[in-house]
Coordinates of C-alpha atoms in Angstrom, one line a residue:
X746 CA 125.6 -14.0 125.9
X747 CA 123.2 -12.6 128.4
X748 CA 125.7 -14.7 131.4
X749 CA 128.9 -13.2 130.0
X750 CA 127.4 -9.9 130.3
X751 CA 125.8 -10.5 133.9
X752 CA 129.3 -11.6 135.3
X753 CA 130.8 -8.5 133.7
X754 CA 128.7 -5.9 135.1
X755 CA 128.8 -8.2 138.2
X756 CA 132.8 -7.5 138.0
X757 CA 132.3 -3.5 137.4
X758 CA 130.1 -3.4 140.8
X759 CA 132.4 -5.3 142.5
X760 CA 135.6 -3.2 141.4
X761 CA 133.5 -0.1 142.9
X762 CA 133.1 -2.1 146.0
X763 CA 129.7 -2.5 145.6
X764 CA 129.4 -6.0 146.3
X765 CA 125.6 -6.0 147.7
X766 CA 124.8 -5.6 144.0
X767 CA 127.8 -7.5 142.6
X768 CA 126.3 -10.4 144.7
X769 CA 123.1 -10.3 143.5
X770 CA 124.5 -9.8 139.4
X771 CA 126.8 -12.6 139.3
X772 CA 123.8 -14.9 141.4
X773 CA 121.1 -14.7 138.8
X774 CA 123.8 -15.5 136.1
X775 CA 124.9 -18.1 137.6
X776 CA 121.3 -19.5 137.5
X777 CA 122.0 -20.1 133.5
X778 CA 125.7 -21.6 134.4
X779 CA 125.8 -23.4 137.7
X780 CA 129.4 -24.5 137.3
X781 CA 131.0 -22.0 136.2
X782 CA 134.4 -22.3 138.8
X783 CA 135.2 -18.2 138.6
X784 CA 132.0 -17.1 139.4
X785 CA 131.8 -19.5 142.3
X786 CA 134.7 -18.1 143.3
X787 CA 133.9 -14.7 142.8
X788 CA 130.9 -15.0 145.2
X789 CA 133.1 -16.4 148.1
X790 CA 135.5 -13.3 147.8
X791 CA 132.4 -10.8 147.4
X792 CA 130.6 -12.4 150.2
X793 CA 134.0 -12.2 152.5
X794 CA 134.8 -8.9 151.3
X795 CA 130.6 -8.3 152.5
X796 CA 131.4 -9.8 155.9
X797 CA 134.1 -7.1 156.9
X798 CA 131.1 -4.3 156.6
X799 CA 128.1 -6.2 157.5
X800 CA 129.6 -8.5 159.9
X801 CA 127.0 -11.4 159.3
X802 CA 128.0 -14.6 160.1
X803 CA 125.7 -15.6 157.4
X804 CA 127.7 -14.4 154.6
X805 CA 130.8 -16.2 155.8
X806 CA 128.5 -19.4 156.1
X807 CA 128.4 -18.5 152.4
X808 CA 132.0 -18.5 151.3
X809 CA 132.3 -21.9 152.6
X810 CA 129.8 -23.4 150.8
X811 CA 131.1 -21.8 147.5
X812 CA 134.8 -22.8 148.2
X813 CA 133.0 -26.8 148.6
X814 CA 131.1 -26.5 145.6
X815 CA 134.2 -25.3 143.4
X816 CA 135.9 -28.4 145.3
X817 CA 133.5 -30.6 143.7
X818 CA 134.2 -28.8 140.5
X819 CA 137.8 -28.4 140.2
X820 CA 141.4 -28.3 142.4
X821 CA 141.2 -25.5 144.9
X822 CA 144.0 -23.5 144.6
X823 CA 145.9 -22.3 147.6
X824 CA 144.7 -19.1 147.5
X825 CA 141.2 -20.8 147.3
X826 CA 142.8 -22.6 150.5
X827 CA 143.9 -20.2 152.5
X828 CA 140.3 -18.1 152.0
X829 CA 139.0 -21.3 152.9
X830 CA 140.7 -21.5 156.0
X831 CA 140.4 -18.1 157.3
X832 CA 137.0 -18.0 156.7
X833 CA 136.4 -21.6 158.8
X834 CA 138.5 -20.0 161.6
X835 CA 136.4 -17.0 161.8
X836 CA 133.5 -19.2 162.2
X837 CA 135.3 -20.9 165.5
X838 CA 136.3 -23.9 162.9
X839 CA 139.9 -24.2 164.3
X840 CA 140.3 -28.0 163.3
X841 CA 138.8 -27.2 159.8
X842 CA 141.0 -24.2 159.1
X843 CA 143.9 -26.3 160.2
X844 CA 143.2 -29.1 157.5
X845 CA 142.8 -26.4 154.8
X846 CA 146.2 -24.9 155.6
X847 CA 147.7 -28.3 155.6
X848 CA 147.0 -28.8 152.2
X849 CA 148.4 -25.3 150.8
X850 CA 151.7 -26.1 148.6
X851 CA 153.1 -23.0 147.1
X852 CA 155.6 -21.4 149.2
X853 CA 154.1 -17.9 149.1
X854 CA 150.8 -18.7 149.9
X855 CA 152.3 -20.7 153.1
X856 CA 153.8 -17.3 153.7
X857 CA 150.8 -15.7 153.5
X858 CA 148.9 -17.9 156.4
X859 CA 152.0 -17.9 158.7
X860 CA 150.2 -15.1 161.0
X861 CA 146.8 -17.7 160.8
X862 CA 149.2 -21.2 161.5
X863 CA 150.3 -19.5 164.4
X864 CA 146.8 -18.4 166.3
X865 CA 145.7 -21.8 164.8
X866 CA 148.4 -23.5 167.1
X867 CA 147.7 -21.7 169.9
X868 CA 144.1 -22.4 169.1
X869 CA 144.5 -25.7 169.3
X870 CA 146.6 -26.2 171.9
X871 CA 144.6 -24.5 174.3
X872 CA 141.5 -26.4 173.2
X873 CA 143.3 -29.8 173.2
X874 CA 144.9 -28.5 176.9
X875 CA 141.7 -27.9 178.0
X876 CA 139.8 -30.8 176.7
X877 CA 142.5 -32.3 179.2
X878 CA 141.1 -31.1 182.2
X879 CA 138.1 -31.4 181.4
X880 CA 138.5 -35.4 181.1
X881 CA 140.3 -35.3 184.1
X882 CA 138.1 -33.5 186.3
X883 CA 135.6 -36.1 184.9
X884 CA 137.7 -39.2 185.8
X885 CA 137.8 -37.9 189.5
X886 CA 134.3 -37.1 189.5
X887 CA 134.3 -33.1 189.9
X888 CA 131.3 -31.3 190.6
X889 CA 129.0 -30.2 188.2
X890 CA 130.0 -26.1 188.7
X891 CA 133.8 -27.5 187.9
X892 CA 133.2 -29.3 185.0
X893 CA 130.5 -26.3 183.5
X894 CA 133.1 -23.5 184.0
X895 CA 135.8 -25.7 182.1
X896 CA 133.3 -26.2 179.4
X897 CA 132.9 -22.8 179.4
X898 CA 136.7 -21.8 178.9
X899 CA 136.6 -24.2 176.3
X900 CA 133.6 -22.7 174.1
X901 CA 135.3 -19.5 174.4
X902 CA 138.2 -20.5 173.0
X903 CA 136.8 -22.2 170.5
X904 CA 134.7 -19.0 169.6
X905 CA 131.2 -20.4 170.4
X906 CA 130.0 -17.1 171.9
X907 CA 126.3 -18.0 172.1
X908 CA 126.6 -21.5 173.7
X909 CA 129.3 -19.9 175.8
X910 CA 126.9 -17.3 177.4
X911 CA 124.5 -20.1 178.5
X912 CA 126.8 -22.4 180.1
X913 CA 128.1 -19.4 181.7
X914 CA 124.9 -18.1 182.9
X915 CA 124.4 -21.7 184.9
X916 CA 127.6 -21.6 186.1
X917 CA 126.1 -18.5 188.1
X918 CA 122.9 -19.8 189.2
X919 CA 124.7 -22.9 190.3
X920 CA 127.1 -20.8 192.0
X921 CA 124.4 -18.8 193.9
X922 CA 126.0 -16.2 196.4
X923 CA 129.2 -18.4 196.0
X924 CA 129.8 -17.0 193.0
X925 CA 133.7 -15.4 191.6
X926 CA 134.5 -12.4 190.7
X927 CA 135.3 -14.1 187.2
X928 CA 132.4 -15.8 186.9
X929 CA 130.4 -12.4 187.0
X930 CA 133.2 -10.9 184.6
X931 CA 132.9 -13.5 182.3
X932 CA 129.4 -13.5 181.5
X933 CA 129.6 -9.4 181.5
X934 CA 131.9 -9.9 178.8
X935 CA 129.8 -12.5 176.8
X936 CA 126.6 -10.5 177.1
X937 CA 128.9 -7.1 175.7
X938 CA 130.0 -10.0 173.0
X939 CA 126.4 -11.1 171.8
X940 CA 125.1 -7.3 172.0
X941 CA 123.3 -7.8 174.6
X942 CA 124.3 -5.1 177.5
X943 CA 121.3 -4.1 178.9
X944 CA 120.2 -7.4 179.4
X945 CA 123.4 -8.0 181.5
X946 CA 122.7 -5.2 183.7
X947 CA 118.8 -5.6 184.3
X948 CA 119.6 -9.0 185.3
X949 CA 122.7 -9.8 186.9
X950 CA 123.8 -7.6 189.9
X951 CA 127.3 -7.8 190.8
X952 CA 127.6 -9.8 193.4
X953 CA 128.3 -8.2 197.0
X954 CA 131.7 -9.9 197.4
X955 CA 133.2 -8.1 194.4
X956 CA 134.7 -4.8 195.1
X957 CA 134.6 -2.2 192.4
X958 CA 132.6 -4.8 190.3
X959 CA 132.3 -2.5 186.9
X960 CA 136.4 -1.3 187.7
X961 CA 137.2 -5.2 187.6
X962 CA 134.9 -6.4 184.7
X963 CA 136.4 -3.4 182.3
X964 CA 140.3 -4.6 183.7
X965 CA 138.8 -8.5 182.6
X966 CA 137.4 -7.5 179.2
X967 CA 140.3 -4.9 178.6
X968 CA 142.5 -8.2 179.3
X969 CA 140.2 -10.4 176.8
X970 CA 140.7 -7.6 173.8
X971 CA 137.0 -6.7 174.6
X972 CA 137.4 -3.0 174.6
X973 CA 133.9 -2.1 174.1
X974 CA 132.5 -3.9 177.1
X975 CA 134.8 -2.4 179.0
X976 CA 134.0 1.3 178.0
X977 CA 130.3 0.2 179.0
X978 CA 131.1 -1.2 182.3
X979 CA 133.5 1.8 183.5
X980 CA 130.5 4.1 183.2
X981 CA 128.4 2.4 185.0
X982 CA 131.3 3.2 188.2
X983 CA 129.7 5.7 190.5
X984 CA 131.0 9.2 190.1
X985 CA 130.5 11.9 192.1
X986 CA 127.9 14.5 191.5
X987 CA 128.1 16.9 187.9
X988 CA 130.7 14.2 186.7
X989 CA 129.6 12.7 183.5
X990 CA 130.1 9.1 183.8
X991 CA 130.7 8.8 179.9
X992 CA 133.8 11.0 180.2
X993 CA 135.4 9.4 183.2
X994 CA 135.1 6.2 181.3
X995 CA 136.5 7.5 178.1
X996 CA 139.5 8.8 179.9
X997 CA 140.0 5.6 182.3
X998 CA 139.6 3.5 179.2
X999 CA 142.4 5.5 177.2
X1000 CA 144.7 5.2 180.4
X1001 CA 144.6 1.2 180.1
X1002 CA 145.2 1.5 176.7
X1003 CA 148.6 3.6 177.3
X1004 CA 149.6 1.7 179.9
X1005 CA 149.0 -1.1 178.0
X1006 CA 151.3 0.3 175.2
X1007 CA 148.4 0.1 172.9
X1008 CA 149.2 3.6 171.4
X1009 CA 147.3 3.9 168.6
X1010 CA 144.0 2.8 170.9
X1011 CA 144.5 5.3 173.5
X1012 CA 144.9 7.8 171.0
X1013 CA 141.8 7.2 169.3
X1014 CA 139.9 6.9 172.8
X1015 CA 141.3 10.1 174.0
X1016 CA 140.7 12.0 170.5
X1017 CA 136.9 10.9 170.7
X1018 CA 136.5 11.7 174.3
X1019 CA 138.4 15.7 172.9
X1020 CA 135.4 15.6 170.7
X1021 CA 132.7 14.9 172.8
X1022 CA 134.2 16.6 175.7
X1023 CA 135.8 19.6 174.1
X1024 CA 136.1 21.2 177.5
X1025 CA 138.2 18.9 179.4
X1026 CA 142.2 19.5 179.7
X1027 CA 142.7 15.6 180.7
X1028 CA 142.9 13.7 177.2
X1029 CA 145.0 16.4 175.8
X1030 CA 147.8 15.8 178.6
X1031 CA 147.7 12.1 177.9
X1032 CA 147.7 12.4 174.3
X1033 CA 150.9 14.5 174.9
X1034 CA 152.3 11.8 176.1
X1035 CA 150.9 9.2 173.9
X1036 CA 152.3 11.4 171.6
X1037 CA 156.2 11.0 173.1
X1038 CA 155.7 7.0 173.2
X1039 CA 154.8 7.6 169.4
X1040 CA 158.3 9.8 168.8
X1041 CA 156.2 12.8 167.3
X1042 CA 157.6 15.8 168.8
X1043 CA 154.9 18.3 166.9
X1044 CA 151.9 16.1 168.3
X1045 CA 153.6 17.2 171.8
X1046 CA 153.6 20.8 170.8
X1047 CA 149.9 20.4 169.4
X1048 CA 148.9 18.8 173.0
X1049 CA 150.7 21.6 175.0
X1050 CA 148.8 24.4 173.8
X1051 CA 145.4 22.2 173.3
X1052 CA 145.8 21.8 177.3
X1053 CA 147.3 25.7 177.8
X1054 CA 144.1 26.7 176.5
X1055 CA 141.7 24.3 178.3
X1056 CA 143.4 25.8 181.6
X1057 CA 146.3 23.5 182.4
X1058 CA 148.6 24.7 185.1
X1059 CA 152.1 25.9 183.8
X1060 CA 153.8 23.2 186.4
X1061 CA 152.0 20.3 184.6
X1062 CA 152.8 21.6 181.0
X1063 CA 156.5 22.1 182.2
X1064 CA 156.3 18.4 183.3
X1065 CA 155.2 17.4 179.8
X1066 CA 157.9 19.6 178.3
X1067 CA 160.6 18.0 179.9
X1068 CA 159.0 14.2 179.6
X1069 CA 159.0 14.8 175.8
X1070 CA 163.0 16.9 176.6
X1071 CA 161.3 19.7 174.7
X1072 CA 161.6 23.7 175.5
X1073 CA 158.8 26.1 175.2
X1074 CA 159.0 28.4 172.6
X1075 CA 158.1 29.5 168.9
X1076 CA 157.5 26.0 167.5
X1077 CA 154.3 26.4 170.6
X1078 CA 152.2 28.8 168.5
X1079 CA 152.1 26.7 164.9
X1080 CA 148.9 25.0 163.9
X1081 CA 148.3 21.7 165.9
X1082 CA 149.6 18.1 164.7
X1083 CA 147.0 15.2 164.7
X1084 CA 148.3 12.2 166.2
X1085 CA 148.3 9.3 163.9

C-alpha cells in the first residue's frame, strides 16, 4: 500500500525531527486517504512541533484546521484538546482556548493545562476589565486619544501585535507634542515586536519631554518581558567617546536582569557580552555574583580569576570573596566553572 508506506517514512522523518519533510510525506499520502484521523493528527503535532523553529504563524493557523477536520471525523481526545487550545491561545484566541480546555475530562490532561487555565484567567480578566473601561469611557463620552489608547491596551493583551502597532501609532499623531512617555514606549516596544526597529527609529523621535528616552523604553520593554527591544534601545543611549554602545547595553541589560532575579538571563547576557567583549573585567564580577544568587561556589572561583586576569583590583575581588563568604586560596587556580 503506497499510503501505508508514505505515513511510515512520514513517521521515520518525523522521529529524526525532520518534520519539513515529514510534513510534506504524510501530505501527499493523505491525498489517497483524506480521512484518515492519525495522519490528520499527525500533521497538527508536526506542524506545532515546526512552529517552535520557524516561528510562522502560518503553521499554527495549520494545526487548527487539522484539530477541526479530525472534529468532523471523530471525538477529539483531550490531548487533541489541550493542543487545540494552546495552539488558539498562541494565536491571541483566549476565548477559543478557554472553550477547548473546558471540554477536557481526564484528570491528567486537566493537569497538564493547569499552567495554560491560569494565564487564560488572567487573560481574560484583564480583557473583560478592560472592555469595562472602554464602555465606560464611551458612556461619558471620552475623547477620541482616551478611548484609542484603551483599545490599544486591549489588543495587546489580547496579542493582536499588528493591529496594536497602528492604533498605537494614532494615538501618537493624535497626541502631537502632548504625547507620554508611554505612549512613545509603547509603540517602541511594538515596532521591536513586529521586527520592525529601524523603522521605529527613522521615524519616531523621542519626544523632548522624556528624559533618558532609550534608558526608559528598555526599563518599559524589560517590564513587558521584551528583552530584545530593550537590548536595542539601551545602545542607542549616548556614551561617551571609545565606549562601544553594544557593550554598555549588554552589561546594563544583564544588570536588570539580576536585579530582577532573573538569574539564568543575566547569565546568559553577561556570558555573550564575555564573548564579544573578551577584554572587559565588568560581566565577570557580575556573573560572580549571579553565580552566589545561583549557590555555585566554583562559578565564584571561575569569575574571581576570569576578573584577576582582566585587571580587577584586589579590593573589589576581596569584596566578592566575602559576598560569596569564600577565602582565596588553592581552590583559585582550578580550571573555570561555567555557570548554568
Amino acid at each position: 500500500d503506497p499510503g501505508s508506506l508514505g505515513r511510515s517514512m512520514a513517521q521515520i522523518q518525523a522521529s529524526q525531527g525532520n518534520f519539513e519533510d515529514a510534513i510534506e510525506t504524510m501530505k501527499y499520502s493523505l491525498a489517497s486517504t483524506p480521512n484518515d484521523v492519525q495522519a490528520l493528527r499527525s500533521l497538527a503535532q508536526w506542524y506545532a512541533q515546526r512552529f517552535l523553529a520557524t516561528k510562522d504563524r502560518g503553521d499554527l493557523a495549520r494545526v487548527v484546521e487539522h484539530y477541526a477536520r479530525i472534529a468532523t471525523l471523530t471525538e477529539l481526545t483531550d490531548v487533541d484538546r489541550l493542543q487545540w487550545a494552546v495552539t488558539v491561545y498562541q494565536l491571541g484566541d483566549y476565548s477559543g482556548a478557554a472553550q477547548q480546555v473546558q471540554l477536557i475530562q481526564g484528570a491528567e490532561v486537566k493537569k497538564q493545562a493547569s499552567t495554560l487555565i491560569q494565564q487564560l484567567n488572567i487573560r481574560l480578566s484583564t480583557i473583560k476589565s478592560i472592555q469595562q473601561k472602554i464602555e465606560q469611557a464611551s458612556a461619558r463620552k471620552a475623547s477620541n486619544l482616551e478611548l484609542l489608547r484603551l483599545r490599544t491596551e486591549q489588543l495587546i493583551v489580547e496579542g493582536n501585535v499588528g493591529s496594536a502597532l497602528y492604533h498605537a501609532e494614532e494615538v501618537m499623531r493624535l497626541s502631537g507634542t502632548g504625547a507620554l512617555a508611554e505612549d512613545w514606549f509603547q509603540l517602541g516596544h511594538l515596532y521591536g515586536l513586529q521586527g520592525e526597529w529601524a523603522s521605529f527609529v527613522q521615524h519616531w523621535t523621542p519626544p523632548e519631554s522624556i528624559m533618558a528616552p532609550w534608558q526608559g523604553l528598555a526599563v518599559y520593554c524589560v517590564d513587558q518581558g521584551d528583552w530584545n527591544t530593550a537590548l536595542v534601545a539601551l545602545a542607542r543611549r549616548p556614551v561617551f567617546p571609545g565606549t562601544d554602545a553594544r557593550a554598555e547595553a549588554m552589561l546594563s541589560l544583564g544588570k536588570m536582569a539580576f536585579q530582577s532575579k532573573d538569574y539564568p538571563r543575566a547569565a546568559g547576557i553577561l556570558q555573550g557580552m564575555a564573548q564579544q567583549f573578551p577584554k572587559r573585567v565588568e560581566p565577570w564580577l557580575i556573573l560572580g555574583d549571579v553565580a552566589i544568587a545561583m549557590k555555585q561556589p566554583e562559578g565564584v572561583r571561575a569569575c574571581l580569576r576570569e576578573a584577576k586576569a582582566r585587571g580587577a583590583s584586589e579590593s573589589v575581588l576581596k569584596e566578592l570573596r566575602d559576598r560569596a563568604g569564600i577565602k582565596e586560596g588553592i581552590a583559585d587556580s582550578l580550571a573555570p566553572t561555567i555557570i548554568r
